[in-house]
Amino acid sequence: MSTKRKALPKGIAAGEFDKAIKELKAILGDENVLVDEVRLAPYNKIMMPVPNDQHAPSAAITPASVEQIQGVLKVLNKYRIPVYPISTGKNLGYGSAAPVQRGQIVMDLRRMNKIIEVDPDLCTALVEPGVTYQQLYDYLQEKKLPLWFSCPAPSAIAGPLGNMVDRGVGYTPYGEHFLFSCGMEVVLANGDVLRTGMGSMPNSNTWQVFKWGYGPTLDGMFTQSNYGIVTKMGMWLMPAPPDFRPFCIQYPNETDITKIVDALRPLRIAMVIPNAVVIAHTLWEAPCTPVKRADYYTGPGAIPDAAVGKIQKDHNIGAWNVYAGLYGTKETNDANWKIIEAVAAGTGGKIITAEQSKGSQALQYRFDLMKGKPNLGEFGLYNWRGGGGSIWFAPVSQAKGSETLKQMKMAKDILAKYGFDYVGEFIVGWRDMHHVIDLLFDRSDETQTKNAYACYDELLHTFAKEGYGMYRANTAFAEKVAATYGPVKRSVEKKLKKALDPNNILAPGRCGISL
Ligand SMILES: Cc1cc2nc3c(=O)[nH]c(=O)nc-3n(C[C@H](O)[C@H](O)[C@H](O)COP(=O)(O)OP(=O)(O)OC[C@H]3O[C@@H](n4cnc5c(N)ncnc54)[C@H](O)[C@@H]3O)c2cc1C
């Protein structure tokens, strides 16, 4: 008789599933094949406005080597059971550690957590999927290596490989993470192990220093996709600069976003400001200050502008708060500082230096992130409304003031229609800005949850009509977001899937890709 399971992979009978589990246990050991509901609970904690059931895994497995992954794939191909690989599994607000479709087996790679190599001369690292940013930070500190990396806000618990394959971002000059990765090792669905770039060349020692190799560059195919399981990643580290000068510039009005972006763009493109700049709205800063929404507004609908204005005054927060830094020698930073002062004065901004920021939680965690020091300061966002609901709405904008203002107004209006606040920021930006909005809602409240789903849907389709596409999306909306990019791209993605994963066993549905 087969065991009773909460979720099974689509189209797989319980008896077949049990047989597969037995074979997986023979490869990984009983303790590394989780089927018990209590042990599966961490893989089903989502923040999205859909029922947990939609993303319930049938099992979770924790392989410890490439060879074990190859063995697992043989079994999964035989039974046609889909698997959803995660690295550190902290994709919070984008799907967390839960599979994209109900019944997929989560492949949790946390036991593969070696920092394989750090080259202090070339400033490179080669890491496995389970390595966390905190682990890498501690390693560099212990070895007294003056090297920095770029990390996302939940850096203490998240990891460079998982973040990079979802094309995440951070806050140092290396903030566009995929751009600063160099070389991957990928296990394909048939068990072949591909090394990208120079990694395919026997005896090469340039895998982590030259991205392209010969012929087509394949790395991008393994980001925001389901064409392989990434088991190693090279990344570039930056030398700690002799002088680091972080600063914040606060602006009083919401419409100031126009002049901020137009003033910063030339400085970013010319790399006078080298890091991934953040322009954060009051309501992003407030919860991290920390300020509670309920202390300012308990009525229906979105928080009114007057209450937002009061928060700004009470807590010295700008309508927009620009975070950037100078990374150089004292001499170069002294020279560039004059440019920053002139820009702030010319645009009506108030500069806050590191010295003046002492005692401010919001400024401190930002300044730490700008030098790649892991922390969890941004989790304050979840105290704003409470109830644990969060989905990131993240359209890309040109780095032009008129465009950012237009996107901000569009988003704020749609959010308000459903009773939600505009908690947004613009980040990265040489020529683009990732416009990142945290749609915060109370997941224990059925109406709010329904509204959050409808609101995201409207945001997505209204933005798409204007030609604005997402840089990244949560798993509940993967299919809808993929559809906004048109049929030809999707048809090519499907052909690639068919060629590389004919049994459709690698995370079908991730980023809308499936057979
Ligand atoms: C308060 C807060 C602030 C945040 N700020 C940021 C931010 O500044 N920047 C940012 O980028 N994100 C941010 N996030 C989102 C997210 O938490 C981070 O991007 C985080 O780094 C992703 O989780 P992870 O690193 O554990 O990756 P994982 O969850 O392990 O991986 C992400 C996804 O990539 C795929 N994947 C993972 N590993 C593999 C593999 N080995 N092979 C194939 N596919 C794989 C899976 O589909 C997985 O779901 C924030 C979240 C919160 C809650």
Coordinates of C-alpha atoms and ligand atoms in Angstrom, one line a residue:
M1 CA 0.0 0.0 0.0
S2 CA 1.3 3.5 -0.8
T3 CA 2.0 6.1 1.9
K4 CA -0.6 9.0 2.2
R5 CA 1.1 12.2 0.9
K6 CA -0.1 15.8 1.2
A7 CA 1.1 16.7 -2.3
L8 CA 2.2 14.5 -5.2
P9 CA 3.9 15.6 -8.5
K10 CA 1.3 16.2 -11.3
G11 CA 0.3 13.0 -13.0
I12 CA 2.4 10.7 -10.7
A13 CA 0.5 7.9 -8.8
A14 CA 1.3 7.5 -5.1
G15 CA 2.8 4.0 -5.7
E16 CA 5.2 5.3 -8.3
F17 CA 6.2 8.2 -6.1
D18 CA 6.9 5.8 -3.3
K19 CA 9.2 3.7 -5.5
A20 CA 11.1 6.9 -6.6
I21 CA 11.5 8.0 -2.9
K22 CA 12.9 4.6 -2.1
E23 CA 15.5 4.9 -4.9
L24 CA 16.3 8.5 -3.8
K25 CA 16.9 7.3 -0.3
A26 CA 19.3 4.6 -1.6
I27 CA 21.4 7.4 -3.2
L28 CA 21.2 10.1 -0.5
G29 CA 20.5 8.3 2.7
D30 CA 17.2 8.3 4.5
E31 CA 18.0 11.6 6.4
N32 CA 18.5 13.5 3.2
V33 CA 15.1 12.7 1.7
L34 CA 12.3 14.6 3.6
V35 CA 8.7 13.5 3.1
D36 CA 7.4 14.2 6.6
E37 CA 4.9 17.1 6.6
V38 CA 6.6 18.8 9.6
R39 CA 10.0 18.7 8.0
L40 CA 8.6 19.9 4.7
A41 CA 6.9 22.9 6.4
P42 CA 10.0 25.3 5.8
Y43 CA 9.7 24.6 2.1
N44 CA 6.1 25.7 2.0
K45 CA 6.3 29.1 3.8
I46 CA 5.3 31.6 1.2
M47 CA 4.5 35.3 1.4
M48 CA 2.5 35.5 -1.9
P49 CA -1.2 36.1 -2.1
V50 CA -2.1 32.5 -3.1
P51 CA -2.9 29.5 -1.0
N52 CA 0.2 27.6 0.4
D53 CA -1.2 24.4 -1.2
Q54 CA -0.5 25.7 -4.7
H55 CA 3.2 25.6 -3.9
A56 CA 3.3 22.6 -1.6
P57 CA 6.3 20.3 -2.3
S58 CA 5.9 16.5 -2.3
A59 CA 9.4 16.0 -0.8
A60 CA 12.7 17.7 -0.3
I61 CA 16.1 16.3 -0.9
T62 CA 19.5 17.5 0.2
P63 CA 22.3 16.1 -2.0
A64 CA 25.9 16.8 -1.1
S65 CA 27.8 16.4 -4.4
V66 CA 27.5 16.6 -8.1
E67 CA 27.6 12.8 -8.3
Q68 CA 24.6 12.5 -6.0
I69 CA 22.8 15.1 -8.2
Q70 CA 23.5 13.0 -11.2
G71 CA 22.2 9.9 -9.5
V72 CA 19.0 11.7 -8.4
L73 CA 18.4 13.0 -12.0
K74 CA 18.6 9.4 -13.3
V75 CA 15.7 8.4 -10.9
L76 CA 13.7 11.6 -11.7
N77 CA 14.0 11.0 -15.5
K78 CA 12.9 7.5 -15.1
Y79 CA 9.8 8.4 -13.1
R80 CA 9.3 11.8 -14.8
I81 CA 9.2 13.6 -11.5
P82 CA 10.0 17.3 -11.4
V83 CA 12.5 18.8 -9.1
Y84 CA 12.9 22.5 -8.0
P85 CA 16.6 23.4 -7.1
I86 CA 17.3 26.0 -4.5
S87 CA 20.6 27.2 -3.1
T88 CA 20.1 29.0 0.3
G89 CA 16.3 29.2 -0.3
K90 CA 15.7 32.7 0.8
N91 CA 14.0 34.1 -2.2
L92 CA 11.6 35.9 0.1
G93 CA 8.9 37.8 -1.7
Y94 CA 9.7 36.0 -5.0
G95 CA 8.6 32.5 -3.9
S96 CA 10.8 31.7 -0.9
A97 CA 12.0 28.1 -0.9
A98 CA 8.7 26.7 -2.2
P99 CA 8.5 25.0 -5.7
V100 CA 6.9 26.9 -8.6
Q101 CA 4.3 24.2 -9.0
R102 CA 2.6 22.0 -6.4
G103 CA 4.1 18.5 -6.0
Q104 CA 7.6 19.3 -7.3
I105 CA 10.5 17.9 -5.1
V106 CA 12.6 20.7 -3.7
M107 CA 16.3 20.0 -4.2
D108 CA 17.9 21.9 -1.4
L109 CA 21.6 22.4 -2.1
R110 CA 22.5 23.9 1.3
R111 CA 24.9 21.0 2.1
M112 CA 27.1 21.9 -0.9
N113 CA 28.5 24.9 0.9
K114 CA 32.2 25.0 0.2
I115 CA 34.1 28.2 -0.6
I116 CA 36.3 26.4 -3.1
E117 CA 38.8 29.1 -3.8
V118 CA 39.5 32.8 -3.2
D119 CA 42.3 34.3 -5.3
P120 CA 43.4 37.4 -3.4
D121 CA 45.5 38.7 -6.4
L122 CA 42.9 38.3 -9.1
C123 CA 40.1 39.2 -6.6
T124 CA 37.9 36.2 -7.6
A125 CA 36.0 33.5 -5.7
L126 CA 34.5 30.1 -6.6
V127 CA 31.6 29.0 -4.5
E128 CA 29.0 26.3 -4.1
P129 CA 25.3 26.9 -3.9
G130 CA 24.9 26.6 -0.1
V131 CA 27.5 29.3 0.7
T132 CA 25.9 32.3 2.4
Y133 CA 27.1 35.9 2.1
Q134 CA 27.8 35.8 5.9
Q135 CA 29.9 32.7 5.4
L136 CA 31.9 34.4 2.7
Y137 CA 32.2 37.6 4.7
D138 CA 33.5 35.6 7.8
Y139 CA 36.0 33.7 5.5
L140 CA 37.4 37.0 4.2
Q141 CA 37.6 38.5 7.7
E142 CA 39.3 35.4 9.2
K143 CA 41.9 35.3 6.4
K144 CA 42.3 39.1 6.7
L145 CA 41.7 39.5 3.0
P146 CA 40.9 43.2 2.1
L147 CA 38.2 42.1 -0.4
W148 CA 34.5 43.2 -0.6
F149 CA 31.6 41.7 -2.4
S150 CA 28.1 43.0 -3.3
C151 CA 25.2 41.4 -1.5
P152 CA 21.4 41.9 -1.4
A153 CA 19.6 43.2 1.7
P154 CA 18.8 39.8 3.3
S155 CA 22.5 39.0 2.9
A156 CA 23.2 37.4 6.3
I157 CA 21.0 34.4 5.4
A158 CA 21.0 34.4 1.5
G159 CA 23.8 33.3 -0.8
P160 CA 25.6 34.6 -3.9
L161 CA 24.8 31.6 -6.1
G162 CA 21.0 31.6 -5.6
N163 CA 20.9 35.4 -5.8
M164 CA 22.9 35.5 -9.0
V165 CA 20.8 32.8 -10.8
D166 CA 17.7 34.8 -10.1
R167 CA 19.6 37.9 -11.3
G168 CA 19.5 39.7 -8.0
V169 CA 21.1 43.0 -7.1
G170 CA 23.2 44.6 -4.4
Y171 CA 24.6 48.0 -3.4
T172 CA 28.4 48.2 -4.1
P173 CA 30.0 49.0 -7.5
Y174 CA 29.5 45.3 -8.2
G175 CA 25.7 45.6 -7.5
E176 CA 24.5 44.0 -10.8
H177 CA 25.4 40.5 -9.7
F178 CA 25.1 38.5 -12.9
L179 CA 27.5 41.0 -14.5
F180 CA 30.1 40.3 -11.9
S181 CA 29.8 36.5 -12.0
C182 CA 32.4 34.6 -14.0
G183 CA 32.0 31.0 -14.9
M184 CA 29.4 28.4 -13.8
E185 CA 29.3 24.6 -13.4
V186 CA 25.9 23.3 -14.4
V187 CA 24.5 19.8 -14.1
L188 CA 22.1 19.3 -17.1
A189 CA 18.9 17.2 -16.9
N190 CA 20.7 14.2 -18.6
G191 CA 23.5 14.3 -15.9
D192 CA 26.1 16.0 -18.1
V193 CA 28.3 18.5 -16.3
L194 CA 28.8 21.7 -18.3
R195 CA 31.3 24.4 -17.3
T196 CA 30.7 27.7 -19.0
G197 CA 33.2 30.1 -20.4
M198 CA 36.8 29.0 -20.0
G199 CA 35.7 26.2 -17.7
S200 CA 35.2 23.7 -20.6
M201 CA 38.8 24.0 -21.5
P202 CA 40.9 21.2 -19.9
N203 CA 43.5 22.5 -17.5
S204 CA 42.4 26.1 -18.0
N205 CA 43.2 28.5 -15.1
T206 CA 41.2 31.4 -16.6
W207 CA 37.6 30.1 -15.7
Q208 CA 37.1 32.9 -13.1
V209 CA 38.8 35.7 -15.0
F210 CA 37.4 35.5 -18.6
K211 CA 33.7 35.1 -19.1
W212 CA 33.3 34.4 -22.7
G213 CA 35.3 31.4 -23.8
Y214 CA 34.8 30.5 -27.5
G215 CA 31.5 30.4 -29.3
P216 CA 28.2 31.3 -27.9
T217 CA 28.2 32.5 -24.3
L218 CA 25.8 30.2 -22.4
D219 CA 25.8 31.6 -18.8
G220 CA 22.7 33.7 -19.2
M221 CA 20.7 30.6 -20.1
F222 CA 21.1 29.3 -16.6
T223 CA 19.8 32.5 -14.9
Q224 CA 16.0 33.0 -14.5
S225 CA 15.4 29.6 -16.2
N226 CA 15.2 25.9 -15.6
Y227 CA 17.8 24.5 -18.0
G228 CA 20.2 23.1 -15.4
I229 CA 21.3 22.9 -11.8
V230 CA 24.1 25.3 -11.1
T231 CA 26.6 23.7 -8.7
K232 CA 29.5 26.2 -8.8
M233 CA 29.8 29.9 -9.6
G234 CA 32.7 32.1 -10.0
M235 CA 32.3 35.7 -8.8
W236 CA 34.5 38.8 -8.8
L237 CA 35.4 40.5 -5.6
M238 CA 36.4 44.1 -5.3
P239 CA 39.5 45.3 -3.5
A240 CA 38.5 47.3 -0.4
P241 CA 39.1 50.9 -1.3
P242 CA 41.5 52.9 0.8
D243 CA 38.8 55.5 1.3
F244 CA 35.0 54.7 1.4
R245 CA 32.6 57.6 1.8
P246 CA 29.0 56.6 1.9
F247 CA 26.3 59.3 2.0
C248 CA 22.6 60.0 1.9
I249 CA 20.9 62.9 0.2
Q250 CA 17.4 63.6 1.3
Y251 CA 14.8 65.4 -0.8
P252 CA 11.6 67.0 0.5
N253 CA 9.1 66.3 -2.4
E254 CA 7.8 63.2 -4.1
T255 CA 8.1 64.9 -7.5
D256 CA 11.8 65.5 -6.8
I257 CA 12.4 62.0 -8.3
T258 CA 12.7 63.7 -11.7
K259 CA 15.6 66.0 -10.8
I260 CA 17.3 63.3 -8.7
V261 CA 17.4 60.8 -11.5
D262 CA 18.4 63.3 -14.1
A263 CA 21.2 64.6 -11.9
L264 CA 22.5 61.2 -10.9
R265 CA 22.4 59.6 -14.4
P266 CA 25.5 61.4 -15.8
L267 CA 27.4 60.7 -12.5
R268 CA 26.5 57.0 -12.7
I269 CA 27.3 56.6 -16.4
A270 CA 30.7 58.4 -16.0
M271 CA 31.2 56.3 -12.8
V272 CA 31.9 59.3 -10.6
I273 CA 29.3 57.5 -8.4
P274 CA 30.4 53.9 -9.0
N275 CA 27.9 52.0 -6.8
A276 CA 24.4 50.7 -7.4
V277 CA 22.6 53.8 -6.1
V278 CA 19.3 53.5 -4.2
I279 CA 16.6 56.1 -4.2
A280 CA 14.2 55.1 -1.5
H281 CA 10.8 56.5 -0.8
T282 CA 9.7 57.6 2.7
L283 CA 7.6 54.5 3.2
W284 CA 10.6 52.2 2.6
E285 CA 12.7 54.1 5.1
A286 CA 10.0 54.5 7.8
P287 CA 9.6 50.8 8.7
C288 CA 13.4 50.4 8.9
T289 CA 13.8 53.5 11.1
P290 CA 11.6 51.9 12.7
V291 CA 8.1 53.6 12.4
K292 CA 4.8 51.6 12.6
R293 CA 2.0 52.4 10.1
A294 CA -0.6 52.1 12.9
D295 CA 1.0 55.0 14.8
Y296 CA 0.1 57.3 11.9
Y297 CA -2.9 55.8 10.2
T298 CA -5.5 53.2 11.0
G299 CA -8.3 54.2 8.6
P300 CA -9.3 52.5 5.3
G301 CA -7.3 52.6 2.1
A302 CA -3.7 53.6 1.5
I303 CA -2.0 55.9 4.0
P304 CA -2.8 59.5 3.0
D305 CA 0.0 61.8 1.8
A306 CA -0.5 64.1 4.9
A307 CA 0.4 61.2 7.2
V308 CA 3.4 60.4 5.1
G309 CA 4.5 64.1 5.4
K310 CA 4.1 63.9 9.2
I311 CA 6.4 60.8 9.3
Q312 CA 9.0 62.7 7.2
K313 CA 9.0 65.6 9.7
D314 CA 8.8 63.5 12.9
H315 CA 11.7 61.2 11.9
N316 CA 13.9 63.3 9.6
I317 CA 13.2 61.2 6.5
G318 CA 13.2 62.6 3.0
A319 CA 10.3 62.1 0.5
W320 CA 13.2 60.4 -1.4
N321 CA 16.5 59.3 0.2
V322 CA 19.4 58.8 -2.2
Y323 CA 22.1 56.3 -1.0
A324 CA 25.4 56.3 -2.7
G325 CA 29.1 56.2 -2.0
L326 CA 32.5 57.2 -3.2
Y327 CA 35.1 54.4 -3.4
G328 CA 38.7 55.5 -4.0
T329 CA 41.6 57.2 -2.4
K330 CA 41.3 60.2 -0.1
E331 CA 42.5 62.4 -3.0
T332 CA 40.0 61.1 -5.6
N333 CA 37.2 61.1 -3.1
D334 CA 38.0 64.7 -2.0
A335 CA 37.8 65.8 -5.6
N336 CA 34.5 63.9 -6.3
W337 CA 33.0 65.0 -3.0
K338 CA 32.9 68.6 -4.4
I339 CA 30.9 67.3 -7.4
I340 CA 28.4 65.6 -5.0
E341 CA 28.1 68.7 -2.9
A342 CA 27.4 70.8 -6.0
V343 CA 24.8 68.4 -7.3
A344 CA 23.0 68.3 -3.9
A345 CA 23.0 72.1 -3.6
G346 CA 21.8 72.5 -7.2
T347 CA 18.9 70.1 -6.7
G348 CA 17.8 71.1 -3.2
G349 CA 19.0 67.9 -1.5
K350 CA 20.4 67.7 2.1
I351 CA 23.5 65.6 2.5
I352 CA 23.9 63.3 5.5
T353 CA 27.4 61.9 5.9
A354 CA 28.5 58.7 7.7
E355 CA 29.5 60.9 10.7
Q356 CA 26.1 62.6 10.8
S357 CA 24.2 59.3 10.4
K358 CA 25.3 57.8 13.7
G359 CA 22.3 56.5 15.6
S360 CA 20.0 56.0 12.6
Q361 CA 19.2 52.4 12.0
A362 CA 17.9 53.0 8.5
L363 CA 21.1 54.8 7.4
Q364 CA 23.4 52.4 9.1
Y365 CA 22.2 49.2 7.5
R366 CA 22.3 51.0 4.1
F367 CA 25.9 52.2 4.6
D368 CA 26.9 48.7 5.7
L369 CA 25.3 47.2 2.5
M370 CA 27.2 49.6 0.4
K371 CA 30.4 48.0 1.6
G372 CA 29.0 44.5 1.4
K373 CA 28.7 44.0 5.1
P374 CA 25.8 41.5 5.6
N375 CA 22.9 42.4 7.9
L376 CA 19.1 42.0 8.1
G377 CA 18.2 45.7 8.6
E378 CA 15.6 45.7 5.8
F379 CA 13.4 43.1 7.5
G380 CA 11.9 46.1 9.3
L381 CA 9.6 46.3 6.2
Y382 CA 7.5 43.5 7.5
N383 CA 6.6 45.4 10.7
W384 CA 4.9 48.2 8.6
R385 CA 1.7 46.4 8.1
G386 CA 2.3 43.0 9.7
G387 CA 0.7 39.7 8.6
G388 CA 3.6 38.4 6.6
G389 CA 2.3 39.1 3.0
S390 CA 4.9 40.5 0.5
I391 CA 5.4 40.4 -3.2
W392 CA 7.9 42.4 -5.1
F393 CA 6.6 44.3 -8.1
A394 CA 9.8 45.2 -10.0
P395 CA 9.5 46.9 -13.4
V396 CA 12.5 48.3 -15.2
S397 CA 12.6 52.0 -16.1
Q398 CA 14.9 54.1 -18.2
A399 CA 17.2 56.2 -15.9
K400 CA 15.3 59.3 -16.9
G401 CA 13.4 61.5 -14.4
S402 CA 10.2 61.8 -16.4
E403 CA 10.0 57.9 -16.7
T404 CA 10.6 57.3 -13.0
L405 CA 8.0 59.9 -12.0
K406 CA 5.5 58.3 -14.5
Q407 CA 6.1 54.8 -13.1
M408 CA 5.9 56.0 -9.5
K409 CA 2.6 57.7 -10.1
M410 CA 1.1 54.8 -12.0
A411 CA 2.1 52.4 -9.3
K412 CA 0.9 54.6 -6.4
D413 CA -2.5 55.1 -8.0
I414 CA -3.1 51.4 -8.7
L415 CA -1.8 50.4 -5.2
A416 CA -4.1 53.0 -3.6
K417 CA -7.1 51.6 -5.5
Y418 CA -6.7 48.4 -3.6
G419 CA -5.9 50.0 -0.3
F420 CA -2.1 49.5 -0.4
D421 CA 0.8 51.9 0.3
Y422 CA 3.5 52.8 -2.2
V423 CA 6.6 51.3 -0.5
G424 CA 9.1 51.7 -3.4
E425 CA 12.7 52.4 -4.4
F426 CA 14.7 52.8 -7.6
I427 CA 18.0 50.9 -7.7
V428 CA 21.2 50.0 -9.6
G429 CA 21.1 52.2 -12.6
W430 CA 23.7 53.0 -15.1
R431 CA 21.2 53.5 -17.8
D432 CA 18.2 51.8 -16.2
M433 CA 16.6 51.8 -12.8
H434 CA 15.1 48.7 -11.2
H435 CA 11.9 50.1 -9.8
V436 CA 11.3 47.8 -6.8
I437 CA 8.0 48.0 -4.9
D438 CA 7.1 45.9 -1.9
L439 CA 3.4 45.1 -2.1
L440 CA 2.9 44.6 1.7
F441 CA -0.3 43.0 2.9
D442 CA -1.7 41.0 5.8
R443 CA -1.8 37.4 4.7
S444 CA -4.1 36.4 7.5
D445 CA -6.7 38.8 6.1
E446 CA -8.6 37.1 3.3
T447 CA -9.8 40.4 1.7
Q448 CA -6.4 41.9 1.7
T449 CA -4.9 38.8 0.2
K450 CA -7.4 38.7 -2.6
N451 CA -6.8 42.4 -3.2
A452 CA -3.1 41.9 -3.2
Y453 CA -3.4 39.3 -6.0
A454 CA -5.8 41.6 -8.0
C455 CA -3.5 44.6 -7.4
Y456 CA -0.4 42.8 -8.7
D457 CA -2.3 41.6 -11.7
E458 CA -3.4 45.1 -12.6
L459 CA 0.0 46.6 -12.0
L460 CA 1.5 43.9 -14.2
H461 CA -0.9 44.4 -17.1
T462 CA -1.1 48.2 -16.9
F463 CA 2.7 48.5 -16.9
A464 CA 3.0 46.0 -19.7
K465 CA 0.6 48.1 -21.8
E466 CA 3.1 51.0 -21.4
G467 CA 5.9 48.7 -22.5
Y468 CA 7.3 48.3 -19.0
G469 CA 8.5 44.7 -18.2
M470 CA 9.5 43.1 -14.9
Y471 CA 13.2 42.5 -14.1
R472 CA 12.2 39.5 -11.9
A473 CA 9.0 38.1 -10.6
N474 CA 7.5 35.9 -7.9
T475 CA 6.6 32.3 -8.8
A476 CA 2.8 32.8 -8.5
F477 CA 3.0 35.3 -11.4
A478 CA 5.8 33.6 -13.4
E479 CA 3.5 32.5 -16.2
K480 CA 1.7 35.9 -16.5
V481 CA 5.0 37.8 -16.4
A482 CA 6.6 35.6 -19.1
A483 CA 3.5 36.1 -21.3
T484 CA 4.1 39.9 -21.3
Y485 CA 7.4 39.3 -23.2
G486 CA 5.6 38.0 -26.3
P487 CA 5.3 34.7 -28.2
V488 CA 8.6 34.4 -30.1
K489 CA 10.8 34.6 -27.0
R490 CA 8.6 32.0 -25.3
S491 CA 8.7 29.6 -28.3
V492 CA 12.5 29.8 -28.4
E493 CA 12.6 29.1 -24.6
K494 CA 10.3 26.0 -25.1
K495 CA 12.5 24.7 -27.9
L496 CA 15.6 24.9 -25.7
K497 CA 13.7 23.2 -22.9
K498 CA 12.7 20.4 -25.2
A499 CA 16.3 19.9 -26.3
L500 CA 17.9 20.1 -22.8
D501 CA 15.2 18.6 -20.6
P502 CA 12.9 16.4 -22.8
N503 CA 11.2 14.9 -19.7
N504 CA 10.5 18.3 -18.3
I505 CA 11.9 17.4 -14.9
L506 CA 13.8 20.6 -14.0
A507 CA 11.5 23.1 -12.3
P508 CA 8.8 23.2 -15.1
G509 CA 7.0 26.5 -14.9
R510 CA 10.0 28.5 -13.5
C511 CA 9.9 31.9 -15.2
G512 CA 7.1 30.5 -17.3
I513 CA 9.3 27.9 -19.1
S514 CA 7.8 24.4 -19.5
L515 CA 7.0 21.8 -22.2
Ligands
LIG1 C1 13.6 42.5 3.2 C2 14.1 41.9 1.9 C3 15.0 42.6 1.1 C4 15.4 42.1 -0.1 N1 16.4 42.7 -0.8 C5 16.9 42.2 -1.9 C6 18.0 42.9 -2.6 O1 18.5 43.9 -2.1 N2 18.4 42.3 -3.7 C7 17.9 41.2 -4.2 O2 18.4 40.7 -5.2 N3 17.0 40.5 -3.6 C8 16.4 41.0 -2.4 N4 15.5 40.3 -1.7 C9 14.9 39.0 -2.3 C10 15.7 37.7 -1.9 O3 15.6 37.5 -0.5 C11 17.2 37.7 -2.3 O4 17.3 37.9 -3.7 C12 17.9 36.4 -2.0 O5 19.3 36.6 -2.3 C13 17.4 35.2 -2.8 O6 17.5 34.1 -2.0 P1 18.7 33.1 -2.1 O7 20.0 33.9 -2.3 O8 18.6 32.2 -0.9 O9 18.5 32.3 -3.4 P2 17.6 30.9 -3.6 O10 16.3 31.1 -2.9 O11 18.4 29.8 -3.2 O12 17.5 30.9 -5.2 C14 16.6 31.8 -5.9 C15 16.0 31.0 -7.0 O13 16.9 30.7 -8.0 C16 16.8 29.3 -8.5 N5 18.0 28.6 -8.1 C17 18.6 28.6 -6.9 N6 19.7 27.9 -6.9 C18 19.7 27.2 -8.1 C19 20.6 26.3 -8.6 N7 21.7 25.9 -7.9 N8 20.4 25.9 -9.9 C20 19.4 26.3 -10.6 N9 18.5 27.2 -10.1 C21 18.6 27.7 -8.8 C22 15.5 28.8 -7.8 O14 14.4 29.0 -8.7 C23 15.4 29.7 -6.6 O15 14.0 29.8 -6.2 C24 15.0 40.8 -0.5 C25 14.0 40.1 0.2 C26 13.6 40.6 1.5 C27 12.7 39.9 2.3

